[in-house]
Structures are given as structure tokens and as C-alpha cells.
Tab-separated table of C-alpha atoms and ligand atoms in Angstrom:
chain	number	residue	atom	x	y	z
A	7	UNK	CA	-0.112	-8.739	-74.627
A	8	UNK	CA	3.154	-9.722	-73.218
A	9	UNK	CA	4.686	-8.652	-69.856
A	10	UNK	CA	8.545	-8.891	-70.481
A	11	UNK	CA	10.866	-8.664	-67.329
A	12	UNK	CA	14.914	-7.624	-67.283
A	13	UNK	CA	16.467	-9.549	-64.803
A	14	UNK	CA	19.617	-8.079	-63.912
A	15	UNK	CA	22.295	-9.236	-61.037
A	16	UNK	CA	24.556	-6.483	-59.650
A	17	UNK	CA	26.976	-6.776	-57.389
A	18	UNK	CA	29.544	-3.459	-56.765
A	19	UNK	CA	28.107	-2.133	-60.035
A	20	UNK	CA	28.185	1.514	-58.731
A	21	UNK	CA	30.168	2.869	-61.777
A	22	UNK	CA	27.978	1.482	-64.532
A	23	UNK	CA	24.442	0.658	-63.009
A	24	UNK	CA	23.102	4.410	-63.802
A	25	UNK	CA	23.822	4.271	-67.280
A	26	UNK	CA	22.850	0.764	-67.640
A	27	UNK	CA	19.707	1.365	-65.917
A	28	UNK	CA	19.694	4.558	-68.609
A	29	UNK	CA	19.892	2.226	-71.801
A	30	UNK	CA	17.780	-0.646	-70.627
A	31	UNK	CA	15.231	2.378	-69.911
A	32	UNK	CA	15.065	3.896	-73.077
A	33	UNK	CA	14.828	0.011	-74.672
A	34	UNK	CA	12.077	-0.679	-72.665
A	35	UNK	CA	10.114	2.527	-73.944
A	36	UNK	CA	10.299	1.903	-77.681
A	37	UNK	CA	8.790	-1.703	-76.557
A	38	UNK	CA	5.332	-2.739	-77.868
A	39	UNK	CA	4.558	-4.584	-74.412
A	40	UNK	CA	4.862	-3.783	-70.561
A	41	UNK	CA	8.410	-4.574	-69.268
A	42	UNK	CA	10.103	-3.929	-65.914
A	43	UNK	CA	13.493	-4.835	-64.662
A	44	UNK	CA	14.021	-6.826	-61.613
A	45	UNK	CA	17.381	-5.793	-60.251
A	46	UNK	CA	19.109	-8.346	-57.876
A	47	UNK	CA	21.823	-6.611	-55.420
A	48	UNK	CA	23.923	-9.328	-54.657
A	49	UNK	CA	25.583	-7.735	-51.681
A	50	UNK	CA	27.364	-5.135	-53.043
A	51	UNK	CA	29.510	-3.506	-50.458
A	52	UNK	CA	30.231	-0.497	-52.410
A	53	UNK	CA	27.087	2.439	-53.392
A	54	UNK	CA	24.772	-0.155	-55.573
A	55	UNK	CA	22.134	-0.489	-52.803
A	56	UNK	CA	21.672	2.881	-52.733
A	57	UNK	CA	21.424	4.006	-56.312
A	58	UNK	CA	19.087	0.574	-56.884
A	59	UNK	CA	17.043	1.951	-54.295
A	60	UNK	CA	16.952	5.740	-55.886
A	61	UNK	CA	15.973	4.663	-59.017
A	62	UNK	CA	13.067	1.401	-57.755
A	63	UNK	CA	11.822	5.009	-55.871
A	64	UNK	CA	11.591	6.951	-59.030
A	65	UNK	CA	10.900	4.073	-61.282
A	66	UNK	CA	7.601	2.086	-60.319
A	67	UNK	CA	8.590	-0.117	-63.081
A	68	UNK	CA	12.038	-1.077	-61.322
A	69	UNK	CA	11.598	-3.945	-58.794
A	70	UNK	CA	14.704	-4.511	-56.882
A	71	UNK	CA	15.952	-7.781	-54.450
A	72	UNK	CA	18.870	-6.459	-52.084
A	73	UNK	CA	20.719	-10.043	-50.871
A	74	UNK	CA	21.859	-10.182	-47.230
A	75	UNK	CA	25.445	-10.724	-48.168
A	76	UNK	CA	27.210	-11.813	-51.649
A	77	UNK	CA	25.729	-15.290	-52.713
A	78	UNK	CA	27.088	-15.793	-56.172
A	79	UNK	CA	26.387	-14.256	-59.418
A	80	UNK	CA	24.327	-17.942	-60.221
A	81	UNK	CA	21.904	-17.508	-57.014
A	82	UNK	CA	21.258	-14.214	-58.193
A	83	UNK	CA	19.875	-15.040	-61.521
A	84	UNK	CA	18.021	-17.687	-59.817
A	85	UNK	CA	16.528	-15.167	-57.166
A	86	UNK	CA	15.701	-13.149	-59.593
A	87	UNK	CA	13.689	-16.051	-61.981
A	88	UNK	CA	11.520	-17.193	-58.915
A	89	UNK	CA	10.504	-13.697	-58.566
A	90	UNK	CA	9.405	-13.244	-61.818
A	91	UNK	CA	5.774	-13.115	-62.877
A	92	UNK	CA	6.386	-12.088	-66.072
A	93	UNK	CA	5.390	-14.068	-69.635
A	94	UNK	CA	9.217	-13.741	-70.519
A	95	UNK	CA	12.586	-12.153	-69.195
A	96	UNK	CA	15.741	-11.605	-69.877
A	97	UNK	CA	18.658	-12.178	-68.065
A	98	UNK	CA	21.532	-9.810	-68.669
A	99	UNK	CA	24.493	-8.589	-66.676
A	100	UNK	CA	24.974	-4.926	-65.364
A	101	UNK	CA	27.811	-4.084	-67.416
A	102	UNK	CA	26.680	-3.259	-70.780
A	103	UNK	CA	28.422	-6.254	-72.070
A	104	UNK	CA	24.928	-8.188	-73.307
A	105	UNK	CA	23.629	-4.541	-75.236
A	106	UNK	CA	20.143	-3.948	-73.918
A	107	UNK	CA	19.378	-2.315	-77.470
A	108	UNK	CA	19.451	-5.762	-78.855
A	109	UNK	CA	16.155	-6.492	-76.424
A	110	UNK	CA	13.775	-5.656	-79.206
A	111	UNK	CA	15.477	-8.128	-81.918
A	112	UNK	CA	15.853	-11.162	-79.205
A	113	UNK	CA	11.818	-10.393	-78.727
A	114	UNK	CA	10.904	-10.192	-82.493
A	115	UNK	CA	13.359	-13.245	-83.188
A	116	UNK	CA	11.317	-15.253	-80.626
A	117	UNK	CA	7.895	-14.485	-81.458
A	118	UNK	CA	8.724	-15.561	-85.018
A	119	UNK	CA	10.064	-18.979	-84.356
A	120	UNK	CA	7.629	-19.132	-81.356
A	121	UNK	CA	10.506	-20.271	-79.320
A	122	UNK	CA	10.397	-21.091	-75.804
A	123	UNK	CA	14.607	-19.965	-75.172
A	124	UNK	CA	16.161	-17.522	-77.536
A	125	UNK	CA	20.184	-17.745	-76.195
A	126	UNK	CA	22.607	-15.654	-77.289
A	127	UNK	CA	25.452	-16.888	-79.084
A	128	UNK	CA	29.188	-14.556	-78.509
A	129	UNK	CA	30.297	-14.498	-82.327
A	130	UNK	CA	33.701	-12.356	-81.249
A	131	UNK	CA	34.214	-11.426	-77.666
A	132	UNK	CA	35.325	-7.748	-78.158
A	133	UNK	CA	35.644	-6.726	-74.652
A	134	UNK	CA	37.555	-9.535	-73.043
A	135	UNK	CA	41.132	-9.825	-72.900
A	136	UNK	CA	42.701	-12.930	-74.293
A	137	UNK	CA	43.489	-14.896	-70.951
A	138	UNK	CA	39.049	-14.341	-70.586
A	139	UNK	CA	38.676	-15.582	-74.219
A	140	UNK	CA	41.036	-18.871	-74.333
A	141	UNK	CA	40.019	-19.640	-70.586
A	142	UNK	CA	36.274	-19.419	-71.487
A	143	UNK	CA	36.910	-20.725	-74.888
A	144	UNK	CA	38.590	-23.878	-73.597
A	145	UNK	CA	36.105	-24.191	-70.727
A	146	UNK	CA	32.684	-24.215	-73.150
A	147	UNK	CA	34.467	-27.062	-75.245
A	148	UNK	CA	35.404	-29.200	-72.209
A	149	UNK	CA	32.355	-29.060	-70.604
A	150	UNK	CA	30.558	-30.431	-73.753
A	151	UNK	CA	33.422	-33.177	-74.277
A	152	UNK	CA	32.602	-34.191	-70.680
A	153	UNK	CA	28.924	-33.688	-70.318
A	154	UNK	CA	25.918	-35.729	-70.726
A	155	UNK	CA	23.927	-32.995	-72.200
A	156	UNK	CA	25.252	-30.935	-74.736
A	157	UNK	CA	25.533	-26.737	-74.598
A	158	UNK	CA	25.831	-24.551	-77.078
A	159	UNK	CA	29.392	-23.294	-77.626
A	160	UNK	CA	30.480	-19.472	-76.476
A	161	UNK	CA	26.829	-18.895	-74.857
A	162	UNK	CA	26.797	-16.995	-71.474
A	163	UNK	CA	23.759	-16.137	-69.637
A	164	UNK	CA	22.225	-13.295	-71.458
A	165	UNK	CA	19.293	-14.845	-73.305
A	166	UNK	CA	15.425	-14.883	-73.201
A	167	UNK	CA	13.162	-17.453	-71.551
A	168	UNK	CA	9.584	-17.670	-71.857
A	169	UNK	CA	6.891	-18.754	-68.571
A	170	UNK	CA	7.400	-22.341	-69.413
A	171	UNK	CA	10.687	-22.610	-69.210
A	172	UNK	CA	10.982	-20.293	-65.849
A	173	UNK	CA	7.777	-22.824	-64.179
A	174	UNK	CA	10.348	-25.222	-64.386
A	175	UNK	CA	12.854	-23.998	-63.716
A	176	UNK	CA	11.197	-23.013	-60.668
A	177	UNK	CA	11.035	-26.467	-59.824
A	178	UNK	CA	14.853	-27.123	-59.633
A	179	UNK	CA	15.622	-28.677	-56.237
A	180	UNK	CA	19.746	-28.450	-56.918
A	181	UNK	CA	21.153	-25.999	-54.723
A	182	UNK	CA	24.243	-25.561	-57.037
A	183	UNK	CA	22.840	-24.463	-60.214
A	184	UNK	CA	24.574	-24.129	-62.971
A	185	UNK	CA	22.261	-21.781	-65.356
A	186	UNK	CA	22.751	-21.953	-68.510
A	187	UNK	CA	23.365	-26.092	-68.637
A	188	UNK	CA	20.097	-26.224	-66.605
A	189	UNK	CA	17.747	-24.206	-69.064
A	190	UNK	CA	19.991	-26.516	-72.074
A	191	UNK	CA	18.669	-29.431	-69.811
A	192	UNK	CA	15.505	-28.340	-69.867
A	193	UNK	CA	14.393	-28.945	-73.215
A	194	UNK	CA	11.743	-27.169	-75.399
A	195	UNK	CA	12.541	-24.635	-78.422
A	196	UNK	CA	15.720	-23.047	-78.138
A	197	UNK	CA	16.975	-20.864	-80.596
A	198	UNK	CA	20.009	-19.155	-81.063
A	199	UNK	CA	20.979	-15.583	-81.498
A	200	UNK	CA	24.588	-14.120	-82.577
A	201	UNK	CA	25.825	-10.723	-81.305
A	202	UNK	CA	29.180	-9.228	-80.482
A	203	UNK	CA	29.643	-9.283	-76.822
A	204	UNK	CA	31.027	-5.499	-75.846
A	205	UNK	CA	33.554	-4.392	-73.631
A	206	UNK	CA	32.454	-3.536	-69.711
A	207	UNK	CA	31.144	-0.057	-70.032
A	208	UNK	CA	32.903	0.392	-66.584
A	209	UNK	CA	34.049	-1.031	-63.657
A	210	UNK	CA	36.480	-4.123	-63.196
A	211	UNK	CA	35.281	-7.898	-63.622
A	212	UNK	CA	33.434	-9.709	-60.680
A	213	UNK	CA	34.645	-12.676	-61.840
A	214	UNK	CA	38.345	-12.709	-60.502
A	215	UNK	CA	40.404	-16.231	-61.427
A	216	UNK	CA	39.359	-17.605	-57.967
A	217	UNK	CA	35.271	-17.403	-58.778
A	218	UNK	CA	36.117	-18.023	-62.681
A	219	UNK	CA	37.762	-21.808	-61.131
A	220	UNK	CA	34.717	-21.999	-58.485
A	221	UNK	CA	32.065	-21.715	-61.380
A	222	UNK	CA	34.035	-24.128	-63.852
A	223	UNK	CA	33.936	-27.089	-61.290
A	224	UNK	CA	30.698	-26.387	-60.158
A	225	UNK	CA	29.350	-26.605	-63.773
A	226	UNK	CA	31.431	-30.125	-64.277
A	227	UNK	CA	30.655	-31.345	-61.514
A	228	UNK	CA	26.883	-31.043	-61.751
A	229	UNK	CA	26.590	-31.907	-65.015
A	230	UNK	CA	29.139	-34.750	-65.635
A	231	UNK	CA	30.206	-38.046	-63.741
A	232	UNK	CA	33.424	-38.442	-65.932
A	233	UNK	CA	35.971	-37.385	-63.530
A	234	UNK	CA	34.934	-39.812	-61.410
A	235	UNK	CA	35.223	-42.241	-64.230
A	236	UNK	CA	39.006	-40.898	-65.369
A	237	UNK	CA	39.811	-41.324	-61.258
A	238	UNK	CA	39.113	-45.036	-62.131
A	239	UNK	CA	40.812	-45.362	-64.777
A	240	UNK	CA	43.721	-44.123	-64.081
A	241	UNK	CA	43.411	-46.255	-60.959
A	242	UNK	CA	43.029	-49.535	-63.289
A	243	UNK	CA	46.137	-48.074	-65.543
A	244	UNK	CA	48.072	-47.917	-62.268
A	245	UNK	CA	46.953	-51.407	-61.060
A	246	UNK	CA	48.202	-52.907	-64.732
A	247	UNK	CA	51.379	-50.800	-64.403
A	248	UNK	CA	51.799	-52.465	-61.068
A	249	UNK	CA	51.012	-56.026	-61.825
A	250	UNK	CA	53.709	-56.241	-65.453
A	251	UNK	CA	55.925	-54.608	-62.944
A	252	UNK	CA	55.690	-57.048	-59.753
A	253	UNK	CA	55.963	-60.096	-62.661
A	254	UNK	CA	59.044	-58.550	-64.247
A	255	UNK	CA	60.894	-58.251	-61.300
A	256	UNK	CA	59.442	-61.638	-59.300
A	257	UNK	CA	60.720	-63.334	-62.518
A	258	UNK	CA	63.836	-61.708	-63.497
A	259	UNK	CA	64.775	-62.638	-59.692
A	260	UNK	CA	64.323	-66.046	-60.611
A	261	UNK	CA	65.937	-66.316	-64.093
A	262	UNK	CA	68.351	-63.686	-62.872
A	263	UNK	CA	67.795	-61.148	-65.850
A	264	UNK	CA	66.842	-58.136	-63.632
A	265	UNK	CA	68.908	-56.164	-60.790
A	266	UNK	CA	66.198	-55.371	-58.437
A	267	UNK	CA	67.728	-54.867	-55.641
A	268	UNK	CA	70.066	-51.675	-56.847
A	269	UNK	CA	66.729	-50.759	-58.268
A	270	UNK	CA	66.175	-47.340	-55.519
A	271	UNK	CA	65.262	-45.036	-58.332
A	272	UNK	CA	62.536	-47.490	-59.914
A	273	UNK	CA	61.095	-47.700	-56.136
A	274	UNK	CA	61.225	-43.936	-55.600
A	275	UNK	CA	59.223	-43.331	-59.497
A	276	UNK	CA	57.051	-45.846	-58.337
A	277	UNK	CA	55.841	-45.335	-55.101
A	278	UNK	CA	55.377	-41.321	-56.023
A	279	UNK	CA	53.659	-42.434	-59.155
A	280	UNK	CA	51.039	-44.607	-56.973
A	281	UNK	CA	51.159	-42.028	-54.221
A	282	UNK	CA	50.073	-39.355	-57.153
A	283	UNK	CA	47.523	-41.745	-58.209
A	284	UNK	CA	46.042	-42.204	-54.687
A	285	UNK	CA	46.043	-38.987	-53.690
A	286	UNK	CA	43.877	-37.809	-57.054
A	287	UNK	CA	41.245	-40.148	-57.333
A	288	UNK	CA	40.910	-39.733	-53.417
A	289	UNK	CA	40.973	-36.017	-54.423
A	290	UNK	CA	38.057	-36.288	-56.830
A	291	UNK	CA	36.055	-38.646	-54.809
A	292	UNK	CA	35.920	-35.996	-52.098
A	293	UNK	CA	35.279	-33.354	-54.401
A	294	UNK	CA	32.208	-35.097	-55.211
A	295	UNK	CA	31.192	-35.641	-51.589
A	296	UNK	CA	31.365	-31.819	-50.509
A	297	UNK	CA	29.129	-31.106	-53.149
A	298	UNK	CA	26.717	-33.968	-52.228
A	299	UNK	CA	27.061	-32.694	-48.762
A	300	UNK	CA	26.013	-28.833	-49.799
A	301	UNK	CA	22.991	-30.612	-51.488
A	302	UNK	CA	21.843	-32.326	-48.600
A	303	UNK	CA	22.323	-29.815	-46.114
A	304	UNK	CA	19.679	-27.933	-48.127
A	305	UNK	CA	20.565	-24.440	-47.083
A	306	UNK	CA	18.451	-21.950	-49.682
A	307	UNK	CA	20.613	-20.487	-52.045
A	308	UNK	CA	20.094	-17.318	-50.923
A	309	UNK	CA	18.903	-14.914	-48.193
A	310	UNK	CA	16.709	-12.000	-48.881
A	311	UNK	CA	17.101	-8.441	-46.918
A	312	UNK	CA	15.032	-6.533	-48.691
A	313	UNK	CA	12.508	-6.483	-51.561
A	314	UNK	CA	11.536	-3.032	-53.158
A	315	UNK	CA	8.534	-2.094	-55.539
A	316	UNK	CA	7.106	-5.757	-54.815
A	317	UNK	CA	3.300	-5.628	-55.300
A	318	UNK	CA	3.199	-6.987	-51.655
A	319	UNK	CA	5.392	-4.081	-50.223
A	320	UNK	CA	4.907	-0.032	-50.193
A	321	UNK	CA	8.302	1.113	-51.827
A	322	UNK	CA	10.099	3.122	-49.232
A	323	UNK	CA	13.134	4.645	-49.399
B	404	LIG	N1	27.705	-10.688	-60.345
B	404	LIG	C1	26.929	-10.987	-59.229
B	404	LIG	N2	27.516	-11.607	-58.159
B	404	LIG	C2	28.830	-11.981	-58.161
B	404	LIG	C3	29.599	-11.712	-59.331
B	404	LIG	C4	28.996	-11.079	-60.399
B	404	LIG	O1	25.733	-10.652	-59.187
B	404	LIG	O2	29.297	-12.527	-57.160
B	404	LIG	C5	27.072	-10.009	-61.495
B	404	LIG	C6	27.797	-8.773	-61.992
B	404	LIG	O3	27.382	-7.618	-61.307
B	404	LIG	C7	27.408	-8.746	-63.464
B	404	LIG	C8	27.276	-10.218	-63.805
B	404	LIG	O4	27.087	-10.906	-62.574
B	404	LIG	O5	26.163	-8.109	-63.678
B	404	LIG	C9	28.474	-10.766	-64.539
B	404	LIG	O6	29.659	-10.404	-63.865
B	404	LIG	P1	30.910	-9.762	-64.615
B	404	LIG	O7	30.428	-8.869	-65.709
B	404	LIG	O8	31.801	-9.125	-63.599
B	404	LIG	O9	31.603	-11.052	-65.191
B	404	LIG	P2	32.426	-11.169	-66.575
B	404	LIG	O10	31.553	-10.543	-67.638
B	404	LIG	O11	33.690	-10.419	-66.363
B	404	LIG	O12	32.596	-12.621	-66.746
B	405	LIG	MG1	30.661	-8.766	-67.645
């Protein structure tokens, strides 16, 4: 039989994480095989570290990972995947917004076409506002006009991945990991699965504009060389630009049919224009360099405090 684990990252969850743990609990009882969750505090500030820990205390079959500070919704998952010694998981956020009663349909929809990745697909986005919805929207489609490996469209994180797929995983080196392109990456069966992603059962958004940007860029920059590409380009177009211009004017000096020299307001568009140019590409290029310069640093992605209900640790509380 099947061990299924529930990975789920928190971070200041304190006003939904009891009756998420609630549902996912009740799921998990009406299941055929052993499950357990494996929550992953991501340095909540606020009363998740100590409701996590009530429930790991009462709940044997509640593992929990607190983080030393907040590393990033991403790292979480991640933390939570090489801790996992289950046959399959799940990964699903706190807030209600992937329903944990769909758990037993993902299961039965992946032992039929012995799949190896069941993801699941948003058909309507109920709970988001429409600035989440367009940004998102727009985002997904991007990303797949610009990448070299293709995602499916509207597909967050919540899904189910099987031991194969979480060995490797497991044997990412990238610090910066962008999830859901990796396990796309990865190959094997994946199937989809269509549900209505639900409004947050309560408490606000973790992913404020600033993190929503951060995540974007990370996930085009990992998985696309093109704006390097466009920064050439556009470099070229300005070097054409430049050279029609420089022969216009060096020959309508000679044949007299152009008035360079009252020309100020060409010289003004054109040295901003180039200036705009520079400053972009340069822009791009050093994008690109911070990143490779996080990779080779090779800092872990995250730093463990504490580890509860663990077979190698007594769960204390
Ligand atoms: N999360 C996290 N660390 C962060 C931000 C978010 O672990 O730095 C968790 C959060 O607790 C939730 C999931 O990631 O379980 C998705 O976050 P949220 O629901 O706030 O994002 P949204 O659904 O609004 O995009
Ligand atoms: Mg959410």
C-alpha cells in the first residue's frame, strides 16, 4: 500500500491553519492508505509555530519543519519534498484555496492513468481578485512564449507527485527553483486535473506585488535566455538606427540636403534613445549575473530550526 504525504508551507497562517489542518484531517481519514502532512513553517512571525507545534503534539501523523527565518514560499515546498519519504505527496497551500477534499479524486485519477504528476489545472479562479487573475493570467502565457520548455497554462503548485519524480527532484543543484517549471522539466507522465480554485478561507495574501515581481523574474530568468537575446537585439536595431542616421547626415552635409547643425532636438532623441538602450541591455546583463552569483555562492536554500515528529527526534513540545 501507498504512504501519501501533504506537504503544506505556512507562513503567518494563524487564522486559517486550524481549520485547514481540520479538513485535510478528516480527508486523510476517509483515505484507503497511510497519509501524514508535513507542515513547513516558513518563519512565521505571528502564532503559526505554536499552533503547528500543538497539533504535531496531538497528531503523531503531523510532521512539522519550523524555518529559522522566512525563506520563500519556493524553498519551502522544496524543504518540505527532501523530507519526504513518502510513495507520493501533495503539495498544497494553507489557505484552503487548493480544497483538500479533492485529495481522494487527484489519488484515484492517478492510479488510473498510472501517472507519475497529476497537476492541477485553475478552470476559473473564484477567489482572486481581478488585478491576481490578469497578472497571473498574463504571467503563465509569457513565460511559455519565452521559455524553452513549455508549462501548462493557469497551473499553480497544488498537484501530486509520485517517488520518482521527488528522487529527482531531489537531485536539483539550482538554488533558485522555480517549482512547478522544474517538475514540467522533469519529464515522465503528467496528467492534468481541473478544479475551481476557492477563495482564501482567511487571512490576507503572502504574496504582496513585491514577492508576486520577485517570483515572476526568478521563473524567467531560470528558465529562459531570451531577454538576453531581446537586449541584443535591440542593441543591433540601435546600431542600424545609428549607422542610416550617421550616412544621412555625413551625406546631406555634402550634397547640402540636410540642416544638421540646427539639428539639437534630433541629438537630444538620439543620445536618450542610445542612453535607454545602454542602460537596458546593461540592465539585463546584470540581472543575469546576480543570479549566477546566488548560484555560485551555493548558500542552501534554507535553514532548519526545528524538526517535530521526525522519526529521528522525540516530539516535544
Ligand atoms: N507562503 C510561504 N512563504 C512565503 C509566502 C507564502 O510559505 O514567503 C505560503 C503561504 O502560507 C501559503 C502558500 O505559500 O500556504 C501560498 O501563499 P498565498 O496563499 O498567500 O499566495 P496566493 O494564493 O495569494 O498567491
Ligand atoms: Mg493562496
Amino acid at each position: 500500500m501507498k504512504k501519501l504525504a501533504i506537504i503544506i508551507p505556512c507562513y503567518n497562517e494563524e487564522e486559517v491553519i486550524r481549520e485547514s489542518y481540520r479538513r485535510t484531517r478528516t480527508v486523510m481519514t476517509s483515505l484507503t492508505c497511510p497519509s501524514e502532512i508535513i507542515y513547513i513553517n516558513d518563519g512565521s512571525q505571528d502564532g503559526t509555530r505554536r499552533i503547528l507545534n500543538e497539533i504535531s503534539a496531538a497528531d503523531p501523523q503531523v510532521k512539522v519543519i519550523h524555518f529559522s527565518r522566512n525563506f520563500g514560499h519556493q524553498p519551502a515546498v522544496t524543504a518540505g519534498i527532501n523530507h519526504c519519504d513518502a510513495d507520493l505527496a501533495i503539495i498544497m497551500d494553507a489557505d484552503l484555496q487548493d480544497p483538500p477534499e479533492l485529495i481522494p479524486e487527484i489519488l484515484a485519477l492517478q492510479e488510473k492513468e498510472e501517472a507519475n504528476v497529476v497537476y492541477c489545472v485553475r478552470k476559473a479562479r473564484d477567489g482572486d481578485h481581478f488585478f491576481k487573475r490578469m497578472t497571473a493570467k498574463i504571467f503563465y502565457r509569457v513565460m511559455n512564449s519565452m521559455s524553452e520548455v513549455k508549462f501548462p497554462l493557469d497551473t499553480g503548485d497544488f498537484r501530486l507527485i509520485d517517488r520518482k519524480i521527488m528522487n529527482e527532484f531531489c537531485r536539483l543543484k539550482e538554488r533558485g527553483k522555480y517549482i512547478r517549471g522544474l517538475i514540467s522539466w522533469l519529464g515522465f507522465k503528467q496528467v492534468p486535473y481541473y478544479y475551481t480554485h476557492e477563495a482564501r478561507a482567511a487571512g490576507t495574501t503572502k504574496y504582496p506585488l513585491r514577492k508576486m515581481i520577485n517570483f515572476a523574474s526568478m521563473a524567467l530568468v531560470y528558465f529562459s535566455n531570451k531577454p538576453l537575446r531581446i537586449a541584443m537585439s535591440l542593441g543591433f536595431a540601435a546600431v542600424i538606427i545609428g549607422l542610416v542616421l550617421s550616412v544621412w547626415f555625413t551625406l546631406g552635409k555634402i550634397y547640402g540636403f540636410s540642416h544638421a547643425e540646427s539639428g539639437w532636438t534630433s541629438t537630444i532623441t538620439i543620445v536618450t534613445f542610445f542612453g535607454g538602450v545602454q542602460l537596458l541591455t546593461v540592465g539585463v546583463l546584470g540581472h543575469y549575473i546576480g543570479v549566477l552569483f546566488n548560484e555560485i555562492k551555493a548558500r542552501p536554500e534554507y535553514i532548519i530550526d526545528e524538526e517535530r515528529n521526525f522519526p529521528t527526534q522525540e516530539p516535544s513540545l
